PDB file of C-alpha atoms and ligand atoms in Angstrom:
ATOM      1  CA  MET A   1       0.000   0.000   0.000  1.00  0.00           C
ATOM      2  CA  SER A   2       1.473   3.382  -0.843  1.00  0.00           C
ATOM      3  CA  ILE A   3       0.839   6.285   1.454  1.00  0.00           C
ATOM      4  CA  SER A   4       0.253   9.592  -0.310  1.00  0.00           C
ATOM      5  CA  SER A   5       2.207  12.708   0.599  1.00  0.00           C
ATOM      6  CA  THR A   6      -0.872  14.139   2.237  1.00  0.00           C
ATOM      7  CA  SER A   7      -1.306  11.043   4.365  1.00  0.00           C
ATOM      8  CA  PRO A   8      -2.084  11.850   7.978  1.00  0.00           C
ATOM      9  CA  THR A   9      -0.154   8.762   9.103  1.00  0.00           C
ATOM     10  CA  PRO A  10       3.431   9.887   9.515  1.00  0.00           C
ATOM     11  CA  ILE A  11       6.639   7.946   9.003  1.00  0.00           C
ATOM     12  CA  ALA A  12       8.832   7.776  12.085  1.00  0.00           C
ATOM     13  CA  ILE A  13      12.527   8.474  11.761  1.00  0.00           C
ATOM     14  CA  LEU A  14      14.183   7.212  14.915  1.00  0.00           C
ATOM     15  CA  SER A  15      17.750   8.139  15.752  1.00  0.00           C
ATOM     16  CA  ALA A  16      19.801   6.934  18.679  1.00  0.00           C
ATOM     17  CA  LEU A  17      21.833  10.079  19.119  1.00  0.00           C
ATOM     18  CA  LEU A  18      21.072  13.804  19.029  1.00  0.00           C
ATOM     19  CA  GLN A  19      23.844  14.587  16.548  1.00  0.00           C
ATOM     20  CA  GLU A  20      22.199  12.277  14.005  1.00  0.00           C
ATOM     21  CA  GLN A  21      18.856  13.946  14.396  1.00  0.00           C
ATOM     22  CA  GLN A  22      20.297  17.435  14.005  1.00  0.00           C
ATOM     23  CA  GLY A  23      20.697  17.371  10.227  1.00  0.00           C
ATOM     24  CA  LEU A  24      17.149  16.117   9.728  1.00  0.00           C
ATOM     25  CA  MET A  25      15.769  18.722  12.118  1.00  0.00           C
ATOM     26  CA  GLU A  26      17.279  21.482  10.000  1.00  0.00           C
ATOM     27  CA  LEU A  27      15.292  20.278   6.984  1.00  0.00           C
ATOM     28  CA  LEU A  28      12.019  19.780   8.827  1.00  0.00           C
ATOM     29  CA  HIS A  29       9.199  22.018   7.546  1.00  0.00           C
ATOM     30  CA  GLN A  30       6.574  23.289   9.955  1.00  0.00           C
ATOM     31  CA  PRO A  31       8.292  21.692  12.961  1.00  0.00           C
ATOM     32  CA  HIS A  32       6.077  21.125  15.932  1.00  0.00           C
ATOM     33  CA  LYS A  33       7.361  19.640  19.166  1.00  0.00           C
ATOM     34  CA  VAL A  34       5.276  17.360  21.342  1.00  0.00           C
ATOM     35  CA  THR A  35       6.692  16.133  24.653  1.00  0.00           C
ATOM     36  CA  HIS A  36       5.345  12.748  25.662  1.00  0.00           C
ATOM     37  CA  ALA A  37       6.635   9.944  27.905  1.00  0.00           C
ATOM     38  CA  GLY A  38       9.647  12.054  28.817  1.00  0.00           C
ATOM     39  CA  ARG A  39      10.674  12.404  25.196  1.00  0.00           C
ATOM     40  CA  ASP A  40      10.535  15.120  22.544  1.00  0.00           C
ATOM     41  CA  PHE A  41       8.814  14.156  19.302  1.00  0.00           C
ATOM     42  CA  TRP A  42       9.198  16.505  16.341  1.00  0.00           C
ATOM     43  CA  LEU A  43       6.336  16.483  13.864  1.00  0.00           C
ATOM     44  CA  GLY A  44       6.616  18.097  10.470  1.00  0.00           C
ATOM     45  CA  GLU A  45       7.242  17.543   6.804  1.00  0.00           C
ATOM     46  CA  LEU A  46      10.342  16.280   5.038  1.00  0.00           C
ATOM     47  CA  HIS A  47      10.275  16.106   1.235  1.00  0.00           C
ATOM     48  CA  GLY A  48       6.497  16.438   1.296  1.00  0.00           C
ATOM     49  CA  ARG A  49       6.156  13.517   3.686  1.00  0.00           C
ATOM     50  CA  SER A  50       4.561  13.720   7.045  1.00  0.00           C
ATOM     51  CA  VAL A  51       7.221  12.566   9.554  1.00  0.00           C
ATOM     52  CA  VAL A  52       7.896  12.298  13.265  1.00  0.00           C
ATOM     53  CA  LEU A  53      11.519  12.558  14.332  1.00  0.00           C
ATOM     54  CA  ALA A  54      12.358  10.941  17.646  1.00  0.00           C
ATOM     55  CA  LEU A  55      15.348   9.917  19.724  1.00  0.00           C
ATOM     56  CA  SER A  56      15.165   6.320  20.873  1.00  0.00           C
ATOM     57  CA  LYS A  57      17.488   6.965  23.839  1.00  0.00           C
ATOM     58  CA  ILE A  58      19.976   4.167  24.456  1.00  0.00           C
ATOM     59  CA  GLY A  59      19.199   0.515  25.179  1.00  0.00           C
ATOM     60  CA  LYS A  60      16.394  -1.906  24.422  1.00  0.00           C
ATOM     61  CA  VAL A  61      13.802  -0.754  26.950  1.00  0.00           C
ATOM     62  CA  ALA A  62      14.177   2.937  26.089  1.00  0.00           C
ATOM     63  CA  ALA A  63      13.921   2.129  22.383  1.00  0.00           C
ATOM     64  CA  ALA A  64      10.833  -0.055  22.909  1.00  0.00           C
ATOM     65  CA  THR A  65       9.098   2.721  24.860  1.00  0.00           C
ATOM     66  CA  THR A  66       9.871   5.223  22.116  1.00  0.00           C
ATOM     67  CA  ALA A  67       8.620   2.886  19.378  1.00  0.00           C
ATOM     68  CA  THR A  68       5.427   2.154  21.302  1.00  0.00           C
ATOM     69  CA  ALA A  69       4.767   5.860  21.848  1.00  0.00           C
ATOM     70  CA  LEU A  70       5.314   6.547  18.143  1.00  0.00           C
ATOM     71  CA  ILE A  71       2.684   3.986  17.231  1.00  0.00           C
ATOM     72  CA  GLU A  72       0.133   4.568  19.990  1.00  0.00           C
ATOM     73  CA  ARG A  73       0.342   8.340  20.352  1.00  0.00           C
ATOM     74  CA  PHE A  74       1.393   9.495  16.890  1.00  0.00           C
ATOM     75  CA  GLY A  75      -0.269   6.876  14.680  1.00  0.00           C
ATOM     76  CA  VAL A  76       2.965   5.973  12.924  1.00  0.00           C
ATOM     77  CA  ARG A  77       2.563   3.205  10.359  1.00  0.00           C
ATOM     78  CA  ARG A  78       6.169   2.921   9.158  1.00  0.00           C
ATOM     79  CA  MET A  79       9.354   3.218  11.132  1.00  0.00           C
ATOM     80  CA  VAL A  80      12.964   3.740  10.068  1.00  0.00           C
ATOM     81  CA  PHE A  81      15.937   3.693  12.434  1.00  0.00           C
ATOM     82  CA  THR A  82      19.258   5.389  11.733  1.00  0.00           C
ATOM     83  CA  GLY A  83      22.188   4.983  14.081  1.00  0.00           C
ATOM     84  CA  VAL A  84      25.683   3.656  14.590  1.00  0.00           C
ATOM     85  CA  ALA A  85      26.902   0.184  15.475  1.00  0.00           C
ATOM     86  CA  GLY A  86      30.008  -1.859  16.111  1.00  0.00           C
ATOM     87  CA  GLY A  87      31.180  -4.076  13.262  1.00  0.00           C
ATOM     88  CA  LEU A  88      31.369  -7.777  14.203  1.00  0.00           C
ATOM     89  CA  GLY A  89      31.316  -9.667  10.902  1.00  0.00           C
ATOM     90  CA  ALA A  90      34.454 -10.131   8.821  1.00  0.00           C
ATOM     91  CA  GLY A  91      34.898  -7.223   6.423  1.00  0.00           C
ATOM     92  CA  VAL A  92      32.409  -4.962   8.213  1.00  0.00           C
ATOM     93  CA  ASN A  93      34.661  -1.968   8.713  1.00  0.00           C
ATOM     94  CA  VAL A  94      34.449   1.489  10.273  1.00  0.00           C
ATOM     95  CA  GLY A  95      32.766   3.793   7.760  1.00  0.00           C
ATOM     96  CA  ASP A  96      30.710   0.966   6.207  1.00  0.00           C
ATOM     97  CA  VAL A  97      26.934   0.894   6.448  1.00  0.00           C
ATOM     98  CA  VAL A  98      24.800  -2.089   7.483  1.00  0.00           C
ATOM     99  CA  VAL A  99      21.145  -2.317   6.506  1.00  0.00           C
ATOM    100  CA  ALA A 100      19.390  -4.827   8.758  1.00  0.00           C
ATOM    101  CA  SER A 101      17.635  -7.764   7.172  1.00  0.00           C
ATOM    102  CA  GLU A 102      17.002  -9.315  10.602  1.00  0.00           C
ATOM    103  CA  PHE A 103      17.587  -8.656  14.308  1.00  0.00           C
ATOM    104  CA  VAL A 104      18.496 -10.840  17.304  1.00  0.00           C
ATOM    105  CA  GLN A 105      18.811  -9.976  21.012  1.00  0.00           C
ATOM    106  CA  HIS A 106      22.274 -11.215  21.888  1.00  0.00           C
ATOM    107  CA  ASP A 107      21.729 -10.879  25.646  1.00  0.00           C
ATOM    108  CA  LEU A 108      18.474 -12.824  25.759  1.00  0.00           C
ATOM    109  CA  ASP A 109      18.930 -16.252  27.349  1.00  0.00           C
ATOM    110  CA  ALA A 110      15.966 -18.072  28.902  1.00  0.00           C
ATOM    111  CA  SER A 111      17.646 -21.472  28.550  1.00  0.00           C
ATOM    112  CA  PRO A 112      16.970 -24.214  29.432  1.00  0.00           C
ATOM    113  CA  LEU A 113      13.303 -23.243  29.239  1.00  0.00           C
ATOM    114  CA  PHE A 114      13.758 -21.900  25.708  1.00  0.00           C
ATOM    115  CA  PRO A 115      16.661 -22.193  23.278  1.00  0.00           C
ATOM    116  CA  ARG A 116      19.308 -19.527  23.766  1.00  0.00           C
ATOM    117  CA  TYR A 117      18.400 -16.232  22.025  1.00  0.00           C
ATOM    118  CA  GLU A 118      14.772 -17.282  21.500  1.00  0.00           C
ATOM    119  CA  VAL A 119      12.338 -14.596  22.648  1.00  0.00           C
ATOM    120  CA  PRO A 120      10.027 -16.475  25.022  1.00  0.00           C
ATOM    121  CA  LEU A 121       6.484 -16.973  23.716  1.00  0.00           C
ATOM    122  CA  TYR A 122       7.368 -15.654  20.241  1.00  0.00           C
ATOM    123  CA  GLY A 123       8.836 -18.999  19.148  1.00  0.00           C
ATOM    124  CA  ARG A 124      11.772 -17.364  17.435  1.00  0.00           C
ATOM    125  CA  ALA A 125      15.081 -15.652  18.019  1.00  0.00           C
ATOM    126  CA  ARG A 126      15.148 -13.436  14.939  1.00  0.00           C
ATOM    127  CA  PHE A 127      12.829 -10.664  13.843  1.00  0.00           C
ATOM    128  CA  GLU A 128      12.849  -9.522  10.234  1.00  0.00           C
ATOM    129  CA  GLY A 129      12.858  -6.022   8.865  1.00  0.00           C
ATOM    130  CA  ASP A 130      10.022  -5.259   6.442  1.00  0.00           C
ATOM    131  CA  ALA A 131      11.196  -6.578   3.070  1.00  0.00           C
ATOM    132  CA  ALA A 132       9.935  -3.709   0.889  1.00  0.00           C
ATOM    133  CA  LEU A 133      11.020  -0.889   3.201  1.00  0.00           C
ATOM    134  CA  THR A 134      14.398  -2.578   3.784  1.00  0.00           C
ATOM    135  CA  ALA A 135      14.981  -2.892   0.032  1.00  0.00           C
ATOM    136  CA  LEU A 136      14.257   0.841  -0.404  1.00  0.00           C
ATOM    137  CA  LEU A 137      16.553   1.667   2.497  1.00  0.00           C
ATOM    138  CA  PHE A 138      19.333  -0.478   1.031  1.00  0.00           C
ATOM    139  CA  ASN A 139      18.993   1.323  -2.301  1.00  0.00           C
ATOM    140  CA  ALA A 140      18.955   4.693  -0.532  1.00  0.00           C
ATOM    141  CA  ALA A 141      22.123   3.800   1.428  1.00  0.00           C
ATOM    142  CA  SER A 142      23.893   2.586  -1.713  1.00  0.00           C
ATOM    143  CA  ALA A 143      22.919   5.746  -3.590  1.00  0.00           C
ATOM    144  CA  ALA A 144      23.913   8.036  -0.709  1.00  0.00           C
ATOM    145  CA  LEU A 145      27.362   6.493  -0.369  1.00  0.00           C
ATOM    146  CA  GLY A 146      27.882   6.290  -4.115  1.00  0.00           C
ATOM    147  CA  ASP A 147      26.992   9.949  -4.433  1.00  0.00           C
ATOM    148  CA  GLY A 148      29.827  11.335  -2.405  1.00  0.00           C
ATOM    149  CA  GLY A 149      27.613  11.005   0.657  1.00  0.00           C
ATOM    150  CA  ALA A 150      30.534   8.814   1.691  1.00  0.00           C
ATOM    151  CA  SER A 151      33.153  10.654   3.654  1.00  0.00           C
ATOM    152  CA  ALA A 152      36.551  11.341   2.135  1.00  0.00           C
ATOM    153  CA  ALA A 153      37.953   9.476   5.118  1.00  0.00           C
ATOM    154  CA  PHE A 154      36.190   6.268   3.993  1.00  0.00           C
ATOM    155  CA  PRO A 155      36.340   6.261   0.201  1.00  0.00           C
ATOM    156  CA  VAL A 156      35.790   2.499  -0.048  1.00  0.00           C
ATOM    157  CA  ALA A 157      32.852   2.317   2.334  1.00  0.00           C
ATOM    158  CA  ARG A 158      30.540  -0.604   1.562  1.00  0.00           C
ATOM    159  CA  VAL A 159      26.869  -1.184   2.190  1.00  0.00           C
ATOM    160  CA  HIS A 160      26.089  -4.599   3.741  1.00  0.00           C
ATOM    161  CA  ARG A 161      22.747  -6.253   4.360  1.00  0.00           C
ATOM    162  CA  GLY A 162      22.300  -8.846   7.099  1.00  0.00           C
ATOM    163  CA  LEU A 163      21.761  -9.685  10.747  1.00  0.00           C
ATOM    164  CA  ILE A 164      22.166  -7.071  13.482  1.00  0.00           C
ATOM    165  CA  ALA A 165      22.468  -8.089  17.144  1.00  0.00           C
ATOM    166  CA  SER A 166      21.128  -5.827  19.897  1.00  0.00           C
ATOM    167  CA  GLY A 167      21.749  -5.931  23.627  1.00  0.00           C
ATOM    168  CA  ASP A 168      22.148  -3.776  26.687  1.00  0.00           C
ATOM    169  CA  ARG A 169      25.936  -3.598  26.506  1.00  0.00           C
ATOM    170  CA  PHE A 170      28.324  -1.287  24.744  1.00  0.00           C
ATOM    171  CA  VAL A 171      30.671  -3.955  23.370  1.00  0.00           C
ATOM    172  CA  SER A 172      34.144  -2.526  23.694  1.00  0.00           C
ATOM    173  CA  GLY A 173      36.682  -5.297  24.036  1.00  0.00           C
ATOM    174  CA  ALA A 174      38.384  -7.420  21.405  1.00  0.00           C
ATOM    175  CA  GLY A 175      37.866 -10.589  23.462  1.00  0.00           C
ATOM    176  CA  GLU A 176      34.229  -9.816  24.140  1.00  0.00           C
ATOM    177  CA  SER A 177      33.464  -9.032  20.523  1.00  0.00           C
ATOM    178  CA  ARG A 178      35.233 -12.195  19.313  1.00  0.00           C
ATOM    179  CA  SER A 179      33.293 -14.364  21.720  1.00  0.00           C
ATOM    180  CA  LEU A 180      29.993 -12.627  20.901  1.00  0.00           C
ATOM    181  CA  HIS A 181      30.609 -13.247  17.223  1.00  0.00           C
ATOM    182  CA  ALA A 182      31.643 -16.875  17.797  1.00  0.00           C
ATOM    183  CA  THR A 183      28.685 -17.688  20.067  1.00  0.00           C
ATOM    184  CA  LEU A 184      26.115 -16.122  17.761  1.00  0.00           C
ATOM    185  CA  THR A 185      27.624 -17.701  14.658  1.00  0.00           C
ATOM    186  CA  GLY A 186      27.814 -21.073  16.441  1.00  0.00           C
ATOM    187  CA  ALA A 187      24.068 -20.849  17.092  1.00  0.00           C
ATOM    188  CA  GLY A 188      23.437 -20.165  13.397  1.00  0.00           C
ATOM    189  CA  HIS A 189      23.195 -16.387  13.614  1.00  0.00           C
ATOM    190  CA  GLN A 190      25.602 -14.859  11.086  1.00  0.00           C
ATOM    191  CA  VAL A 191      25.872 -11.462  12.715  1.00  0.00           C
ATOM    192  CA  LEU A 192      27.283  -8.381  10.959  1.00  0.00           C
ATOM    193  CA  ALA A 193      27.020  -5.699  13.628  1.00  0.00           C
ATOM    194  CA  VAL A 194      26.139  -5.018  17.262  1.00  0.00           C
ATOM    195  CA  GLU A 195      24.151  -2.149  18.750  1.00  0.00           C
ATOM    196  CA  MET A 196      21.693  -1.537  21.588  1.00  0.00           C
ATOM    197  CA  GLU A 197      18.197  -0.853  20.191  1.00  0.00           C
ATOM    198  CA  GLY A 198      17.246  -2.383  16.831  1.00  0.00           C
ATOM    199  CA  ALA A 199      15.904  -5.773  17.935  1.00  0.00           C
ATOM    200  CA  ALA A 200      13.695  -4.116  20.555  1.00  0.00           C
ATOM    201  CA  VAL A 201      12.110  -1.796  17.991  1.00  0.00           C
ATOM    202  CA  ALA A 202      11.687  -4.741  15.619  1.00  0.00           C
ATOM    203  CA  GLN A 203       9.797  -6.674  18.300  1.00  0.00           C
ATOM    204  CA  VAL A 204       7.459  -3.760  19.014  1.00  0.00           C
ATOM    205  CA  CYS A 205       6.858  -3.281  15.279  1.00  0.00           C
ATOM    206  CA  LEU A 206       6.075  -6.985  14.896  1.00  0.00           C
ATOM    207  CA  ASP A 207       3.557  -6.765  17.747  1.00  0.00           C
ATOM    208  CA  TYR A 208       1.788  -3.839  16.059  1.00  0.00           C
ATOM    209  CA  GLY A 209       2.226  -4.952  12.439  1.00  0.00           C
ATOM    210  CA  VAL A 210       4.193  -1.789  11.612  1.00  0.00           C
ATOM    211  CA  PRO A 211       6.806  -2.084   8.818  1.00  0.00           C
ATOM    212  CA  PHE A 212      10.288  -1.409  10.156  1.00  0.00           C
ATOM    213  CA  ALA A 213      13.724  -0.959   8.585  1.00  0.00           C
ATOM    214  CA  ALA A 214      17.057   0.030  10.099  1.00  0.00           C
ATOM    215  CA  VAL A 215      20.399   1.318   8.894  1.00  0.00           C
ATOM    216  CA  ARG A 216      23.573   1.596  10.973  1.00  0.00           C
ATOM    217  CA  THR A 217      26.871   3.251  10.160  1.00  0.00           C
ATOM    218  CA  ILE A 218      29.794   1.278  11.579  1.00  0.00           C
ATOM    219  CA  SER A 219      31.460   3.548  14.144  1.00  0.00           C
ATOM    220  CA  ASP A 220      33.820   0.994  15.688  1.00  0.00           C
ATOM    221  CA  ARG A 221      34.843  -2.658  15.603  1.00  0.00           C
ATOM    222  CA  ALA A 222      33.442  -3.304  19.110  1.00  0.00           C
ATOM    223  CA  ASP A 223      37.035  -3.761  20.309  1.00  0.00           C
ATOM    224  CA  ASP A 224      39.345  -2.039  22.774  1.00  0.00           C
ATOM    225  CA  SER A 225      39.332   1.193  20.792  1.00  0.00           C
ATOM    226  CA  ALA A 226      35.530   1.292  20.384  1.00  0.00           C
ATOM    227  CA  HIS A 227      35.190   4.433  22.503  1.00  0.00           C
ATOM    228  CA  VAL A 228      37.965   6.363  20.768  1.00  0.00           C
ATOM    229  CA  ASP A 229      36.804   9.321  18.703  1.00  0.00           C
ATOM    230  CA  PHE A 230      33.197   8.171  18.960  1.00  0.00           C
ATOM    231  CA  PRO A 231      31.735  11.704  19.258  1.00  0.00           C
ATOM    232  CA  ARG A 232      33.844  12.997  16.380  1.00  0.00           C
ATOM    233  CA  PHE A 233      32.831  10.077  14.169  1.00  0.00           C
ATOM    234  CA  ILE A 234      29.138  10.654  14.913  1.00  0.00           C
ATOM    235  CA  GLU A 235      29.332  14.316  14.013  1.00  0.00           C
ATOM    236  CA  GLN A 236      31.577  14.120  10.987  1.00  0.00           C
ATOM    237  CA  VAL A 237      30.524  10.856   9.364  1.00  0.00           C
ATOM    238  CA  ALA A 238      27.477   9.100  10.809  1.00  0.00           C
ATOM    239  CA  SER A 239      25.167  12.111  10.981  1.00  0.00           C
ATOM    240  CA  ARG A 240      25.959  13.010   7.355  1.00  0.00           C
ATOM    241  CA  TYR A 241      25.293   9.474   6.208  1.00  0.00           C
ATOM    242  CA  ALA A 242      22.026   9.383   8.148  1.00  0.00           C
ATOM    243  CA  HIS A 243      20.930  12.650   6.632  1.00  0.00           C
ATOM    244  CA  ALA A 244      21.784  11.617   3.039  1.00  0.00           C
ATOM    245  CA  ILE A 245      20.238   8.164   3.379  1.00  0.00           C
ATOM    246  CA  VAL A 246      16.969   9.388   4.887  1.00  0.00           C
ATOM    247  CA  GLU A 247      16.642  12.030   2.165  1.00  0.00           C
ATOM    248  CA  LYS A 248      17.083   9.426  -0.565  1.00  0.00           C
ATOM    249  CA  LEU A 249      14.665   7.079   1.153  1.00  0.00           C
ATOM    250  CA  LEU A 250      11.916   9.688   1.495  1.00  0.00           C
ATOM    251  CA  VAL A 251      12.274  10.720  -2.131  1.00  0.00           C
ATOM    252  CA  SER A 252      12.077   7.071  -3.217  1.00  0.00           C
ATOM    253  CA  LEU A 253       8.842   6.629  -1.245  1.00  0.00           C
ATOM    254  CA  GLU A 254       7.190   9.284  -3.399  1.00  0.00           C
ATOM    255  CA  PRO A 255       4.374   7.798  -5.500  1.00  0.00           C
TER     256      PRO A 255
HETATM  257  N1  SAH B   1      29.175   7.815  23.777  1.00  0.00           N
HETATM  258  C1  SAH B   1      27.798   7.974  23.490  1.00  0.00           C
HETATM  259  C2  SAH B   1      27.071   6.757  23.958  1.00  0.00           C
HETATM  260  C3  SAH B   1      27.005   5.817  22.890  1.00  0.00           C
HETATM  261  S1  SAH B   1      26.326   4.322  23.415  1.00  0.00           S
HETATM  262  C4  SAH B   1      27.286   9.200  24.137  1.00  0.00           C
HETATM  263  O1  SAH B   1      28.086   9.974  24.554  1.00  0.00           O
HETATM  264  O2  SAH B   1      26.074   9.404  24.182  1.00  0.00           O
HETATM  265  C5  SAH B   1      26.424   3.533  21.930  1.00  0.00           C
HETATM  266  C6  SAH B   1      25.337   3.811  20.945  1.00  0.00           C
HETATM  267  O3  SAH B   1      25.831   3.456  19.671  1.00  0.00           O
HETATM  268  C7  SAH B   1      24.110   2.950  21.166  1.00  0.00           C
HETATM  269  O4  SAH B   1      22.981   3.663  20.740  1.00  0.00           O
HETATM  270  C8  SAH B   1      24.385   1.716  20.303  1.00  0.00           C
HETATM  271  O5  SAH B   1      23.222   1.314  19.612  1.00  0.00           O
HETATM  272  C9  SAH B   1      25.471   2.140  19.314  1.00  0.00           C
HETATM  273  N2  SAH B   1      26.738   1.399  19.298  1.00  0.00           N
HETATM  274  C10 SAH B   1      27.815   1.785  18.569  1.00  0.00           C
HETATM  275  N3  SAH B   1      28.857   0.950  18.752  1.00  0.00           N
HETATM  276  C11 SAH B   1      28.437  -0.006  19.621  1.00  0.00           C
HETATM  277  C12 SAH B   1      29.082  -1.129  20.225  1.00  0.00           C
HETATM  278  N4  SAH B   1      30.368  -1.420  19.982  1.00  0.00           N
HETATM  279  N5  SAH B   1      28.370  -1.892  21.101  1.00  0.00           N
HETATM  280  C13 SAH B   1      27.084  -1.577  21.360  1.00  0.00           C
HETATM  281  N6  SAH B   1      26.434  -0.503  20.834  1.00  0.00           N
HETATM  282  C14 SAH B   1      27.088   0.276  19.965  1.00  0.00           C
END
């Protein structure tokens, strides 16, 4: 179903960090702030589309609350997440972009009652992104990077598509990231990147039947130098990517 530009049901653009939201805020027409559930939601128009910009805050619970509020309070019927993540898969390097095909919660373990990683009572460990929206987001990311949206510092940045793992830990040790990768892969989950929100938003969107897609710029390799230059990377690289990708996506949604 295509939603016309005059549709009253807005698209949510969720960002994890303020710096990522900044560029989008500057383009927002007729901005209108609503404070709800301790969060600021910015309503307005981007490229003729009705949107709500929101910060997820950090971690699975905060992200789930934000996603729920977007759906219940603002009537959102599509959700897109832009953020940063640590690269875990081979060849997923700083400056690359990962578009999520699926999500898993790497810190969920109700064994032996349920298999490790399985979300109890959902009968599965992995939640998929919406196929159509994810395909558009992948194309938007490829176009944005191809266009010189890519930073001069990362001229060979690649766009990947695959599994993203979420959990309530900032993974910042080489040993920890190796073991996370090995354990997930050993359980059949070929993970590309780790972050702290995506799988929670995917679960909420599944519950409500809201199409969801997510894109993450790789800010670190989840190793001992994961915290180094994080703020500078967000400002100089990730926020520009987010901005360029969302613009391309919104234009491609036009009927
Ligand atoms: N330093 C930041 C906090 C970032 S927390 C600040 O000052 O606010 C990390 C955020 O980036 C989370 O939203 C998470 O989703 C993502 N992230 C990036 N690299 C990560 C990693 N190695 N492990 C887990 N999350 C990561």
